Coordinates of C-alpha atoms in Angstrom, one line a residue:
M1 CA -5.1 5.0 34.7
R2 CA -1.4 5.8 35.3
L3 CA 0.6 4.9 32.2
T4 CA 4.2 5.4 31.1
V5 CA 5.5 5.9 27.5
I6 CA 9.1 4.9 27.0
G7 CA 10.6 6.9 24.2
T8 CA 9.2 10.3 23.2
G9 CA 10.1 10.5 19.6
Y10 CA 7.5 10.8 16.9
V11 CA 5.3 7.9 18.0
G12 CA 5.9 8.3 21.7
A13 CA 5.2 12.0 22.0
V14 CA 2.0 11.8 20.1
H15 CA 0.9 8.7 21.9
A16 CA 1.6 10.2 25.4
A17 CA -0.3 13.4 24.6
C18 CA -3.3 11.5 23.2
L19 CA -3.4 9.1 26.1
A20 CA -3.5 12.1 28.5
D21 CA -6.2 13.7 26.3
L22 CA -8.3 10.5 26.8
G23 CA -8.1 11.1 30.6
H24 CA -5.2 9.0 31.7
H25 CA -2.2 10.2 33.8
V26 CA 0.8 9.8 31.6
L27 CA 4.6 10.0 32.2
G28 CA 6.8 10.2 29.1
V29 CA 10.3 8.9 29.6
D30 CA 13.4 9.5 27.3
V31 CA 17.1 9.4 27.7
D32 CA 17.3 12.7 25.6
A33 CA 17.3 15.4 28.3
D34 CA 16.9 18.2 25.8
R35 CA 13.8 16.5 24.3
I36 CA 12.4 16.0 27.8
A37 CA 12.9 19.7 28.6
A38 CA 11.2 20.8 25.4
L39 CA 8.2 18.6 25.9
T40 CA 7.9 19.7 29.5
D41 CA 7.7 23.2 28.2
G42 CA 5.0 22.2 25.7
R43 CA 7.3 22.3 22.7
P44 CA 7.1 19.3 20.3
P45 CA 10.6 18.3 19.0
F46 CA 9.1 18.0 15.5
F47 CA 6.3 19.6 13.4
E48 CA 3.0 17.8 13.6
P49 CA -0.3 19.6 13.0
G50 CA -2.4 19.9 16.2
L51 CA 0.3 18.4 18.5
S52 CA 1.5 21.6 20.1
D53 CA -2.0 22.6 21.3
L54 CA -2.7 19.0 22.5
L55 CA 0.6 18.8 24.3
N56 CA 0.2 22.2 26.1
R57 CA -3.4 21.4 27.1
A58 CA -2.4 18.0 28.6
V59 CA 0.6 19.4 30.5
A60 CA -1.5 22.2 31.8
T61 CA -4.1 19.8 33.3
G62 CA -1.3 17.9 35.1
R63 CA -2.2 14.7 33.3
L64 CA 1.0 14.7 31.3
A65 CA 4.6 15.0 32.5
F66 CA 8.0 14.0 31.3
S67 CA 11.1 12.5 32.9
S68 CA 14.5 11.0 32.1
S69 CA 14.2 8.7 35.1
L70 CA 13.2 5.0 34.8
D71 CA 13.0 4.9 38.6
E72 CA 10.3 7.4 38.3
A73 CA 8.6 5.6 35.5
A74 CA 8.6 2.3 37.4
G75 CA 7.0 3.9 40.4
F76 CA 4.5 5.9 38.3
G77 CA 2.4 3.0 37.0
D78 CA 2.3 -0.7 35.9
T79 CA 1.6 -0.3 32.2
H80 CA 4.5 0.8 30.0
F81 CA 4.2 1.6 26.3
L82 CA 7.4 1.0 24.4
C83 CA 7.8 3.5 21.6
V84 CA 11.5 3.5 20.8
G85 CA 12.8 3.6 17.2
T86 CA 13.6 0.6 15.1
P87 CA 15.7 2.0 12.2
Q88 CA 17.2 0.0 9.4
R89 CA 20.3 -1.9 10.6
P90 CA 23.5 -0.4 9.1
G91 CA 24.7 -2.6 6.2
S92 CA 21.5 -4.7 6.3
D93 CA 17.8 -4.6 5.3
A94 CA 16.8 -5.9 8.8
A95 CA 15.5 -3.8 11.6
D96 CA 17.9 -2.6 14.2
L97 CA 16.5 -3.6 17.7
T98 CA 19.3 -1.9 19.7
Y99 CA 17.0 0.6 21.2
V100 CA 14.2 -1.9 21.9
D101 CA 16.6 -4.3 23.7
A102 CA 18.2 -1.5 25.7
A103 CA 14.9 -0.2 26.9
V104 CA 13.7 -3.7 27.9
D105 CA 17.0 -4.4 29.7
A106 CA 16.7 -1.1 31.6
L107 CA 13.1 -1.9 32.6
A108 CA 13.6 -5.5 33.5
P109 CA 14.7 -5.0 37.1
Y110 CA 11.6 -3.0 37.8
L111 CA 9.1 -5.2 36.0
R112 CA 10.4 -8.8 36.6
G113 CA 8.2 -10.6 39.1
N114 CA 5.5 -7.9 39.2
P115 CA 2.2 -9.6 38.5
R116 CA 0.6 -6.3 37.6
A117 CA 3.3 -5.1 35.2
L118 CA 2.5 -5.0 31.5
L119 CA 4.8 -3.9 28.7
V120 CA 2.9 -2.9 25.6
G121 CA 5.1 -2.6 22.5
K122 CA 4.2 0.0 19.8
S123 CA 7.5 -0.1 18.0
T124 CA 7.5 -1.8 14.6
V125 CA 9.5 -5.0 15.1
P126 CA 10.2 -8.2 13.2
V127 CA 7.7 -11.0 13.9
G128 CA 8.9 -13.1 16.9
T129 CA 10.4 -10.1 18.8
A130 CA 7.5 -9.9 21.4
D131 CA 7.8 -13.5 22.4
R132 CA 11.6 -13.1 22.7
L133 CA 11.2 -10.0 24.9
A134 CA 8.6 -11.7 27.1
R135 CA 11.1 -14.5 27.9
R136 CA 13.9 -12.0 28.5
L137 CA 11.8 -9.7 30.6
G138 CA 10.0 -12.2 32.8
A139 CA 6.8 -10.1 32.7
E140 CA 3.6 -9.9 30.6
V141 CA 4.1 -8.5 27.1
A142 CA 1.5 -7.3 24.6
W143 CA 1.9 -5.7 21.2
N144 CA -0.2 -2.7 20.0
P145 CA 1.2 -1.5 16.6
E146 CA 0.8 2.1 15.7
F147 CA -0.7 3.2 12.3
L148 CA 0.2 6.9 12.4
R149 CA 0.5 9.0 9.3
E150 CA 2.9 12.0 9.7
G151 CA 0.8 15.1 9.2
C152 CA -2.3 13.3 10.6
A153 CA -0.9 11.6 13.7
V154 CA -3.1 13.3 16.3
Q155 CA -6.3 12.5 14.3
D156 CA -5.1 8.9 13.6
T157 CA -4.5 8.4 17.3
L158 CA -7.7 9.9 18.7
C159 CA -10.0 8.7 15.8
P160 CA -8.2 5.5 14.6
E161 CA -9.6 3.2 12.0
R162 CA -8.8 0.2 14.2
I163 CA -6.9 -0.8 17.4
V164 CA -4.9 -4.0 17.1
V165 CA -3.5 -5.7 20.2
G166 CA -1.5 -8.9 20.4
V167 CA -2.0 -10.5 23.8
R168 CA -1.3 -13.8 25.6
S169 CA -3.9 -13.5 28.4
K170 CA -7.4 -12.3 29.0
W171 CA -6.0 -10.0 31.7
A172 CA -3.8 -8.1 29.2
K173 CA -6.7 -7.8 26.8
A174 CA -8.9 -6.4 29.5
R175 CA -6.4 -3.8 30.6
L176 CA -5.9 -2.6 27.0
R177 CA -9.6 -2.4 26.5
E178 CA -9.8 -0.2 29.6
I179 CA -7.0 2.0 28.4
Y180 CA -8.8 2.6 25.0
A181 CA -12.3 2.6 26.5
P182 CA -13.2 6.1 25.2
L183 CA -12.2 5.1 21.6
L184 CA -14.1 1.8 21.8
Q185 CA -17.2 3.6 23.1
A186 CA -16.9 5.8 20.0
G187 CA -17.1 2.7 17.8
T188 CA -13.4 2.0 17.0
P189 CA -13.0 -1.7 16.0
F190 CA -10.8 -3.6 18.6
I191 CA -8.9 -6.5 17.1
A192 CA -7.4 -8.8 19.7
T193 CA -5.0 -11.5 18.3
D194 CA -1.8 -13.3 19.1
L195 CA 1.6 -11.6 19.4
P196 CA 3.0 -12.7 15.9
T197 CA -0.1 -11.5 14.1
A198 CA 0.0 -8.1 15.8
E199 CA 3.7 -7.7 15.0
L200 CA 3.0 -8.4 11.3
V201 CA 0.0 -6.1 10.8
K202 CA 2.0 -2.8 10.5
L203 CA 4.7 -4.3 8.3
A204 CA 2.1 -6.0 6.1
S205 CA 0.0 -2.9 5.8
N206 CA 2.9 -0.7 4.9
S207 CA 4.2 -3.2 2.4
F208 CA 0.8 -3.3 0.7
L209 CA 0.6 0.5 0.5
A210 CA 4.2 0.6 -0.9
T211 CA 3.3 -2.0 -3.5
K212 CA 0.3 0.1 -4.6
V213 CA 2.5 3.2 -5.0
S214 CA 5.1 1.4 -7.0
F215 CA 2.5 -0.3 -9.2
I216 CA 1.0 3.0 -10.4
N217 CA 4.6 4.3 -10.9
A218 CA 5.4 1.2 -13.0
M219 CA 2.2 2.0 -15.1
S220 CA 3.5 5.6 -15.3
E221 CA 6.6 4.3 -17.1
I222 CA 4.5 2.3 -19.5
C223 CA 2.3 5.4 -20.1
E224 CA 5.2 7.5 -21.1
A225 CA 6.3 4.9 -23.6
A226 CA 2.8 4.4 -25.0
G227 CA 1.6 8.0 -25.0
A228 CA -1.0 7.4 -22.4
D229 CA -1.9 9.6 -19.4
V230 CA -1.2 8.0 -16.0
L231 CA -3.5 10.3 -14.0
T232 CA -6.5 9.3 -16.1
L233 CA -5.4 5.7 -15.8
A234 CA -5.2 6.0 -12.0
E235 CA -8.6 7.7 -11.8
A236 CA -10.2 4.9 -13.9
M237 CA -8.6 2.2 -11.8
G238 CA -9.5 3.9 -8.5
R239 CA -13.2 3.8 -9.5
D240 CA -13.1 0.1 -9.0
S241 CA -14.3 -0.5 -5.5
R242 CA -11.9 -3.5 -5.2
I243 CA -9.0 -1.2 -5.8
G244 CA -9.9 2.3 -4.6
P245 CA -8.1 5.6 -5.4
R246 CA -5.9 6.0 -2.3
F247 CA -2.2 5.5 -2.8
L248 CA -2.6 5.4 -6.6
A249 CA -0.6 8.6 -6.8
P250 CA 2.0 8.5 -9.6
G251 CA 5.0 10.6 -9.1
L252 CA 8.3 10.7 -7.2
G253 CA 7.5 7.8 -5.0
F254 CA 7.6 7.2 -1.2
G255 CA 10.2 8.0 1.4
G256 CA 10.2 8.7 5.1
S257 CA 11.1 6.5 8.0
C258 CA 8.4 3.8 7.6
L259 CA 7.6 2.5 4.1
P260 CA 11.1 2.0 2.8
K261 CA 12.4 0.6 6.1
D262 CA 9.3 -1.6 6.6
I263 CA 9.3 -3.4 3.3
R264 CA 13.0 -4.2 3.7
A265 CA 12.5 -5.4 7.2
L266 CA 9.7 -7.7 6.3
T267 CA 11.7 -9.1 3.4
A268 CA 14.7 -9.6 5.6
R269 CA 12.7 -11.4 8.3
A270 CA 10.9 -13.6 5.8
E271 CA 14.2 -14.7 4.5
E272 CA 15.4 -15.5 8.0
L273 CA 12.2 -17.6 8.4
G274 CA 13.0 -19.4 5.1
Q275 CA 10.1 -17.7 3.3
G276 CA 11.9 -15.1 1.3
Q277 CA 10.3 -16.2 -2.0
A278 CA 6.9 -15.2 -0.6
V279 CA 7.8 -11.5 -0.5
A280 CA 10.5 -11.4 -3.2
F281 CA 8.3 -9.0 -5.2
L282 CA 8.9 -6.4 -2.5
R283 CA 12.5 -6.0 -3.7
E284 CA 11.1 -4.9 -7.1
V285 CA 8.6 -2.6 -5.3
D286 CA 11.7 -1.0 -3.7
A287 CA 13.6 -0.8 -7.0
I288 CA 10.6 0.8 -8.8
N289 CA 10.4 3.4 -6.1
A290 CA 14.1 4.2 -6.3
R291 CA 13.8 4.5 -10.1
Q292 CA 11.3 7.4 -9.8
R293 CA 14.1 9.6 -8.6
T294 CA 16.3 8.8 -11.6
R295 CA 13.3 9.3 -13.9
T296 CA 12.7 12.8 -12.5
L297 CA 16.3 13.7 -12.9
G298 CA 16.2 12.5 -16.5
L299 CA 13.0 14.4 -17.3
A300 CA 14.4 17.7 -15.9
E301 CA 17.9 17.2 -17.5
G302 CA 16.2 16.6 -20.9
L303 CA 14.4 20.0 -20.6
L304 CA 17.8 21.7 -20.1
G305 CA 19.3 20.3 -23.2
G306 CA 20.9 17.2 -21.6
S307 CA 23.0 18.9 -18.8
F308 CA 22.5 20.5 -15.4
A309 CA 26.0 22.1 -15.5
D310 CA 25.9 25.7 -14.4
R311 CA 22.1 25.8 -14.5
N312 CA 20.0 27.3 -11.7
V313 CA 17.5 24.8 -10.3
A314 CA 14.7 25.6 -7.9
V315 CA 13.4 22.8 -5.7
L316 CA 9.9 23.1 -4.1
G317 CA 9.8 20.7 -1.2
A318 CA 12.3 19.1 1.2
A319 CA 10.2 17.0 3.6
F320 CA 9.4 13.5 2.5
K321 CA 5.7 14.4 2.5
P322 CA 3.6 17.5 3.1
L323 CA 2.5 18.5 6.6
S324 CA 5.7 17.2 8.1
D325 CA 9.3 18.5 8.7
D326 CA 10.7 14.9 8.5
V327 CA 13.4 14.6 5.9
R328 CA 14.4 11.0 6.5
D329 CA 14.8 9.3 3.1
S330 CA 13.3 12.3 1.5
P331 CA 12.9 11.8 -2.3
A332 CA 12.9 15.5 -2.8
L333 CA 16.3 16.0 -1.1
A334 CA 17.7 13.0 -2.8
V335 CA 16.8 14.5 -6.2
A336 CA 18.1 18.0 -5.1
S337 CA 21.4 16.6 -4.0
A338 CA 21.8 14.6 -7.2
V339 CA 21.0 17.7 -9.3
Q340 CA 23.7 19.6 -7.5
D341 CA 26.2 16.7 -8.0
R342 CA 25.6 17.1 -11.7
G343 CA 26.8 20.7 -11.6
A344 CA 23.7 22.7 -11.0
H345 CA 23.2 25.6 -8.6
V346 CA 20.3 24.5 -6.4
R347 CA 18.0 26.4 -4.0
V348 CA 15.4 24.5 -2.0
H349 CA 12.2 25.8 -0.4
D350 CA 10.0 24.1 2.1
P351 CA 7.3 25.5 4.5
E352 CA 8.5 23.5 7.5
A353 CA 11.5 21.3 6.9
I354 CA 14.3 23.8 6.1
D355 CA 16.1 23.4 9.4
N356 CA 16.1 19.6 9.3
A357 CA 17.0 19.7 5.6
R358 CA 20.0 22.0 6.1
A359 CA 21.2 19.7 8.9
A360 CA 21.0 16.6 6.7
Y361 CA 22.3 18.3 3.5
P362 CA 24.5 21.2 4.5
A363 CA 25.9 21.6 1.0
L364 CA 22.5 22.6 -0.5
Q365 CA 21.3 26.2 -0.5
F366 CA 17.9 27.0 1.0
A367 CA 15.4 29.8 0.6
L368 CA 12.7 31.0 3.0
D369 CA 10.3 31.9 0.3
V370 CA 9.3 30.5 -3.0
A371 CA 10.2 33.5 -5.1
K372 CA 13.7 33.6 -3.7
A373 CA 14.2 29.9 -4.4
C374 CA 13.0 30.4 -8.0
E375 CA 15.0 33.6 -8.7
H376 CA 16.8 33.2 -12.1
A377 CA 15.9 29.5 -12.2
D378 CA 16.2 27.6 -15.5
V379 CA 13.8 24.9 -14.2
V380 CA 11.5 24.5 -11.2
L381 CA 11.2 21.0 -9.7
H382 CA 8.0 20.4 -7.7
L383 CA 9.1 17.5 -5.4
T384 CA 6.9 17.6 -2.2
E385 CA 3.2 18.2 -2.7
W386 CA 2.6 20.9 -0.1
P387 CA -0.9 22.5 -0.4
Q388 CA 0.8 25.9 -0.6
Y389 CA 2.4 25.1 -3.9
R390 CA -1.0 24.5 -5.5
E391 CA -1.8 28.1 -4.6
L392 CA 1.2 29.6 -6.4
D393 CA 0.6 32.3 -9.1
P394 CA 2.3 31.0 -12.3
T395 CA 2.2 34.4 -13.9
A396 CA 3.9 36.1 -11.0
L397 CA 6.5 33.3 -10.7
A398 CA 7.3 33.6 -14.4
T399 CA 8.7 37.1 -13.8
V400 CA 11.4 35.9 -11.4
V401 CA 12.7 32.8 -13.2
R402 CA 15.1 32.8 -16.1
G403 CA 13.3 29.9 -17.9
P404 CA 9.6 29.2 -17.2
V405 CA 10.0 25.4 -17.1
L406 CA 8.2 23.3 -14.5
V407 CA 8.6 19.6 -13.7
D408 CA 5.7 18.5 -11.5
A409 CA 7.2 15.3 -10.2
R410 CA 4.2 14.9 -7.8
N411 CA 1.5 15.2 -10.5
T412 CA -0.6 17.5 -8.2
L413 CA -0.4 20.9 -9.9
D414 CA -3.0 21.9 -12.5
P415 CA -0.9 22.3 -15.7
E416 CA -3.4 24.6 -17.5
P417 CA -2.8 27.8 -15.5
W418 CA 1.0 27.3 -15.8
R419 CA 0.8 26.7 -19.5
A420 CA -1.4 29.7 -19.9
A421 CA 1.2 31.8 -18.2
G422 CA 3.9 30.6 -20.7
W423 CA 5.4 27.7 -18.8
T424 CA 6.6 24.5 -20.3
V425 CA 5.2 21.8 -18.0
R426 CA 6.2 18.2 -17.7
A427 CA 5.2 15.4 -15.3
P428 CA 6.0 11.7 -15.1
G429 CA 3.6 9.5 -17.0
R430 CA 1.9 12.3 -18.8
P431 CA 3.6 12.7 -22.2
G432 CA 0.5 14.5 -23.5
L433 CA 1.7 17.6 -21.6
G434 CA 4.4 17.9 -24.2
R435 CA 2.0 18.2 -27.1

């Protein structure tokens, strides 16, 4: 089939490349000329494992191309995937639909009155948006939420756990089944529902995951007060098949462009619908998550005698999660910046996100290798759980720091080798490390 993808940011670029890999002919469209040029050259505008090879392969076959022309998109095919961003609205918890509305308005003259035209939304939007756009567009609209995890996006697209589509006609459902036929033949569940349900799935899923993270972090606070170990608690809880171990990861909490934004957007939309009390708990989920950054600051400051002033602090991690260069709402950088604001000299290391981190936080200092970041450090803060950091040699690192003190804010480093090498190790929810 001939498909277009409107918006070639994180979701759109991955989706376009994967659709081409499934055998379709795909045109990616974006107003950002520099991004289009990079993608045409096979260069992803962000770090995502496996995407560069997939992109280059698809471009080389001729099944994937990119353009900044909606005229070209309209003439290329009749099915258009809408993948533009829906950031948090400035001064509000609600989603900003500026880019969605602009894209639909631009497409409308080409799609209106075309009985074969189908707009398929993948952007995360407030419930009710698809129905509003359908009336505005005068063409068939479906919604197909994305469930990509940064760092696993290619795998999540080509081997998804489920495909959800919100449709208003058997025709739209049949077209989407045809598009995803290779995945359905491989056994991927296909869930067809109405537009409002499809719009809610992504927001509800992310809100549930955020709740799970904040719940174990709330338990972490209780563990510290009671002298219990939160990792053992999480392991025991996760053995319960009704709960499961995933997302029971106590530590610095979640960030990025999805979970924080989505729980706020769902809350805001529920309040607009007069059902704010149904999700009022999500505000506490958000507050617990924000509190983990303050807890990490307090833990590190206490190890330095109560003050960061004129201390050297090494920060391991800048991206909001490993296997990504995304620094949007990064807990690691929020903590690093707060430490610097309290008078410390901070150096940050990250395997992939230094350029983006420097652009977002130009006042911070960055290092290209861990040893340089840790040179003469009074404390080392482990803030993003990159696999590389689990391979560090504590003995070698102890020779470059001024004080062998480690705060494992992600609770993913084995403390025993560090303690054996002479390090003082602390982690949230694990007061037993201090004994």
